[in-house]
Amino acid sequence: MPPKPPKPPLTHFLCLPLISDTSRPHFDASLSQLGQQLGKWSVFGKDGPGRALRPVGSLHLTLGVMSLREQGSIDGAAKFLQELDLTSLFNQSQEDMVASSNTPDPPTSEEERSVPTTSDSTRGRALQQPGANEREGIIAPLKVSMSSLGTMRSARSTTVLYTSPIDTSNRLLPFCTRVRYLFTKEGFMIEDTRPLKLHATILNTVYSVGGHQKANDDEVEGQGSKTPPPRRKRRKAPLKFDAQELLEQFDGFTWAENVTLKKLAICKMGAEKIKDEEGNIIDERYEEVAVKELF
């Protein structure tokens, strides 16, 4: 059986940046509070979480990842982003949501099957139809609040903490799902068949200095041996920790409220380090190679 072809290297991603002059102070204060809490945990050592706590300037909601290895591919993706009709995408997303919400529940009796109900005929009609602004080509500002903490895998042994957006207008997820589909269809985005899970990573131990632990002996070649196999270095795995207490403590906690999402951006992988005059890293941000304003 021929070996599987290697996965293409990830070079860019499509996202909604979260940081602006208005939202930054809220995230600064919230992440500082989390950092102080994590500093009490021995699992992170005497220096605390360090770089595992993501810099405020790097926070974003990812729609999908890309492998754009040539300038022509980058230019093509940027052009496709600029040509998106965002008003139509918002309206289409709203219509899809209305259609889904108007699907009636199955009747439970003969009488219910023969008599239409007012609730079925009007469900969601006024609240979820595109508003006047959208019909006139103006997109109402899209605002979210970032709330609580979550982990991708078991909270008992995780490397990542994230916070999730709360969108009371119910426009964000359908819109982002539609945009992801279009970029994937055009071949710019790597296909992901899982439902889109919008989130902002606020802690990842893979970035932590010294935030790795040696892999178990049964995870490397030469199982059971205390000596690593010749010419192979023992792999280091990101530090895992039990986040159950943190999830309970920050359940319902608002990291930032009424964050206005202003743009879609194609960003390069690998955040750029921002340094002060003395050379100290004070922030990180991703380079935006293409931007499309939302409104």
C-alpha positions as MATLAB code, in Angstrom:
seq = 'MPPKPPKPPLTHFLCLPLISDTSRPHFDASLSQLGQQLGKWSVFGKDGPGRALRPVGSLHLTLGVMSLREQGSIDGAAKFLQELDLTSLFNQSQEDMVASSNTPDPPTSEEERSVPTTSDSTRGRALQQPGANEREGIIAPLKVSMSSLGTMRSARSTTVLYTSPIDTSNRLLPFCTRVRYLFTKEGFMIEDTRPLKLHATILNTVYSVGGHQKANDDEVEGQGSKTPPPRRKRRKAPLKFDAQELLEQFDGFTWAENVTLKKLAICKMGAEKIKDEEGNIIDERYEEVAVKELF';
ca = [
       0.000    0.000    0.000;
       1.547    3.317   -1.068;
       2.265    5.806    1.700;
      -0.128    8.681    2.190;
       1.021   11.926    0.582;
       2.319   14.476    3.076;
      -0.090   17.110    4.254;
       0.444   20.504    2.622;
       2.199   23.054    4.850;
      -0.120   25.617    6.385;
       0.856   29.147    5.372;
      -2.194   31.382    5.958;
      -5.604   31.485    7.612;
      -8.851   33.410    7.197;
     -10.105   35.104   10.333;
     -12.074   37.830   12.040;
      -9.614   39.865   14.152;
     -10.928   40.718   17.610;
      -8.595   43.515   18.676;
      -9.274   47.219   18.201;
      -8.596   50.346   20.235;
     -11.966   49.769   21.909;
     -11.687   46.063   22.698;
      -8.010   45.925   23.682;
      -8.405   47.366   27.225;
     -11.078   44.767   28.028;
      -8.938   41.851   26.826;
      -5.856   43.291   28.545;
      -7.632   43.354   31.897;
      -9.246   39.921   31.493;
      -6.108   38.097   30.375;
      -4.121   39.763   33.140;
      -6.630   38.323   35.597;
      -6.233   34.862   34.085;
      -2.445   35.186   34.141;
      -2.487   36.031   37.836;
      -4.637   33.000   38.511;
      -2.380   30.683   36.505;
       0.687   32.102   38.239;
      -0.449   30.318   41.395;
      -0.326   26.931   39.666;
       2.821   24.902   40.195;
       2.310   23.132   36.866;
       3.567   26.258   35.072;
       6.601   26.652   37.300;
       7.820   29.685   39.199;
       7.589   31.983   36.148;
       3.895   31.291   35.528;
       2.310   30.618   32.122;
       4.634   33.006   30.267;
       4.142   32.920   26.507;
       1.526   30.188   26.808;
      -0.888   33.022   27.560;
      -1.520   34.417   24.104;
      -0.691   38.095   23.460;
      -3.753   40.301   23.151;
      -2.805   41.495   19.669;
      -2.973   37.951   18.296;
      -6.587   37.189   19.282;
      -8.954   36.296   16.442;
     -11.722   33.952   15.303;
     -10.465   31.488   12.684;
     -12.694   30.453    9.778;
     -10.178   28.103    8.176;
      -6.557   27.455    7.239;
      -4.792   27.657    3.882;
      -1.737   26.397    2.058;
      -0.790   29.239   -0.292;
       2.817   28.538   -1.201;
       3.102   30.733   -4.291;
       2.451   34.446   -4.702;
      -0.105   33.698   -7.404;
      -2.167   31.674   -4.943;
      -1.957   34.450   -2.348;
      -3.021   37.038   -4.917;
      -5.893   34.831   -6.036;
      -7.195   34.374   -2.503;
      -6.881   38.110   -1.830;
      -8.780   38.944   -5.016;
     -11.515   36.452   -4.135;
     -11.873   38.034   -0.696;
     -12.203   41.520   -2.175;
     -14.870   40.347   -4.631;
     -17.128   38.822   -1.971;
     -20.555   40.432   -1.783;
     -20.869   40.540    1.988;
     -24.384   41.966    1.988;
     -25.642   39.059   -0.105;
     -23.762   36.601    2.106;
     -25.337   38.035    5.248;
     -28.786   37.943    3.661;
     -28.321   34.386    2.397;
     -27.172   33.287    5.834;
     -30.254   34.895    7.383;
     -32.554   33.182    4.886;
     -30.931   29.800    5.540;
     -31.423   30.327    9.265;
     -35.074   31.307    8.784;
     -35.713   28.233    6.643;
     -34.179   26.029    9.304;
     -36.133   27.640   12.153;
     -39.410   27.443   10.215;
     -39.206   23.680    9.767;
     -42.244   22.488   11.749;
     -41.989   19.851   14.416;
     -43.629   16.544   13.448;
     -47.347   16.432   14.450;
     -48.220   14.216   17.367;
     -51.916   13.587   16.681;
     -54.481   13.465   13.870;
     -55.935   16.776   15.029;
     -52.549   18.491   14.965;
     -51.853   17.051   11.517;
     -55.020   18.605   10.096;
     -54.969   22.046   11.750;
     -52.143   24.514   10.997;
     -50.985   26.488   14.025;
     -50.221   30.171   14.274;
     -46.863   29.464   15.880;
     -45.785   27.281   12.938;
     -46.800   29.825   10.326;
     -45.170   32.831   11.992;
     -42.200   31.257   13.788;
     -39.153   33.537   13.525;
     -40.698   35.596   10.707;
     -40.279   39.064   12.178;
     -37.172   38.480   14.253;
     -35.018   36.578   11.778;
     -35.844   38.058    8.390;
     -33.120   40.342    6.990;
     -33.578   43.847    8.359;
     -34.091   47.026    6.391;
     -30.406   47.910    6.532;
     -29.386   44.583    4.999;
     -32.042   44.838    2.268;
     -30.730   48.311    1.404;
     -27.149   47.050    1.147;
     -26.019   48.266    4.574;
     -24.750   45.651    6.999;
     -25.600   46.398   10.608;
     -22.500   46.226   12.860;
     -21.753   42.700   13.991;
     -21.016   42.660   17.733;
     -20.115   39.745   19.981;
     -19.177   39.196   23.596;
     -16.443   36.697   24.406;
     -17.498   34.457   27.257;
     -16.414   31.511   29.436;
     -13.587   29.043   28.847;
     -13.447   25.837   26.857;
     -11.054   23.080   25.823;
     -10.929   21.132   22.566;
     -10.354   17.849   24.329;
     -10.712   16.571   27.863;
     -10.455   19.338   30.458;
      -8.562   16.880   32.667;
      -5.596   16.909   30.312;
      -5.439   19.819   27.896;
      -2.925   22.132   26.268;
      -5.337   24.809   25.030;
      -7.896   27.155   26.544;
     -10.269   29.200   24.407;
     -13.199   31.569   24.782;
     -16.297   31.573   22.585;
     -18.282   34.379   20.955;
     -21.868   35.098   21.958;
     -23.817   36.640   19.078;
     -27.341   37.699   20.048;
     -28.178   38.519   16.414;
     -27.479   34.909   15.360;
     -25.740   36.155   12.203;
     -22.118   35.296   12.902;
     -21.990   31.503   12.604;
     -24.171   31.185    9.460;
     -22.187   33.958    7.775;
     -18.799   32.455    8.653;
     -19.922   28.976    7.632;
     -20.981   30.344    4.249;
     -17.680   32.187    3.736;
     -15.699   29.081    4.689;
     -17.682   27.029    2.173;
     -16.973   29.502   -0.651;
     -13.232   29.668    0.055;
     -13.065   25.874    0.232;
     -15.052   25.504   -2.985;
     -12.600   27.803   -4.804;
      -9.671   25.726   -3.554;
      -8.110   28.420   -1.383;
      -8.940   26.808    1.956;
      -8.128   23.306    3.160;
     -11.350   21.342    3.462;
     -12.627   20.672    6.971;
     -15.803   18.611    7.178;
     -16.374   19.329   10.850;
     -18.932   21.957   11.862;
     -17.292   25.351   12.260;
     -16.460   26.059   15.897;
     -15.662   29.742   16.292;
     -13.336   30.436   19.196;
     -10.389   32.546   20.267;
      -7.406   30.697   21.751;
      -6.183   32.513   24.839;
      -3.720   29.926   26.141;
      -1.637   27.306   24.349;
       1.247   25.598   26.136;
       3.033   24.871   22.850;
       4.222   28.508   22.970;
       5.462   28.329   26.533;
       9.193   28.572   27.173;
       9.961   25.261   28.806;
       6.298   24.419   28.459;
       6.987   20.943   27.175;
       7.267   17.600   28.821;
       9.186   14.554   27.691;
       7.107   12.031   25.828;
       6.584    8.723   27.625;
       8.922    5.894   26.729;
       6.080    4.090   24.968;
       5.613    7.107   22.697;
       9.041    6.788   21.109;
      10.888    4.084   19.271;
      12.506    1.610   21.641;
       9.607    1.070   24.036;
      10.507    0.242   27.614;
      14.061    1.472   27.266;
      15.338    4.271   29.487;
      17.819    5.239   26.797;
      16.466    6.943   23.673;
      17.143    5.093   20.420;
      20.369    6.053   18.681;
      20.268    9.053   16.346;
      16.745    9.949   17.484;
      16.006   12.670   19.975;
      13.316   12.095   22.540;
      10.268   14.045   21.414;
       8.856   16.789   23.557;
       5.113   17.148   23.901;
       3.240   20.333   24.864;
       2.616   20.580   28.581;
      -0.783   19.187   29.579;
      -2.681   20.331   32.642;
      -6.016   19.813   34.389;
      -8.280   22.776   33.551;
     -11.468   21.606   35.250;
     -11.166   24.089   38.102;
     -10.498   26.954   35.691;
     -13.517   26.100   33.549;
     -15.728   26.205   36.618;
     -14.174   29.416   37.901;
     -14.559   31.255   34.595;
     -17.930   29.801   33.618;
     -19.996   32.737   32.376;
     -17.062   35.129   32.731;
     -17.051   37.874   30.081;
     -13.592   38.481   28.629;
     -14.772   41.364   26.461;
     -18.231   42.745   25.795;
     -19.743   44.231   22.622;
     -16.685   43.590   20.467;
     -17.365   44.972   16.993;
     -16.121   42.659   14.252;
     -14.914   45.032   11.565;
     -13.160   42.953    8.935;
     -12.288   39.628    7.365;
      -8.549   39.098    6.995;
      -6.200   36.623    5.358;
      -3.207   36.389    7.700;
       0.197   34.730    7.505;
       0.903   31.904    9.904;
       3.303   32.834   12.675;
       2.644   35.925   14.752;
       5.116   38.810   14.508;
       6.687   39.861   17.794;
       6.305   43.495   18.777;
       9.212   44.791   20.894;
       9.763   47.924   22.933;
      12.856   50.132   22.725;
      14.752   47.803   25.033;
      14.004   44.748   22.915;
      11.405   43.233   25.223;
       8.461   41.489   23.569;
       5.345   43.471   24.484;
       2.814   42.018   22.034;
       2.347   39.840   18.961;
       0.149   40.191   15.897;
      -0.418   38.376   12.626;
       0.468   40.038    9.345;
      -2.630   40.721    7.274;
      -2.005   40.108    3.568;
      -5.581   40.957    2.537;
      -8.495   42.640    4.318;
     -12.189   43.114    3.551;
     -14.172   45.549    5.678;
     -17.476   44.100    6.921;
     -19.376   47.396    6.907;
];
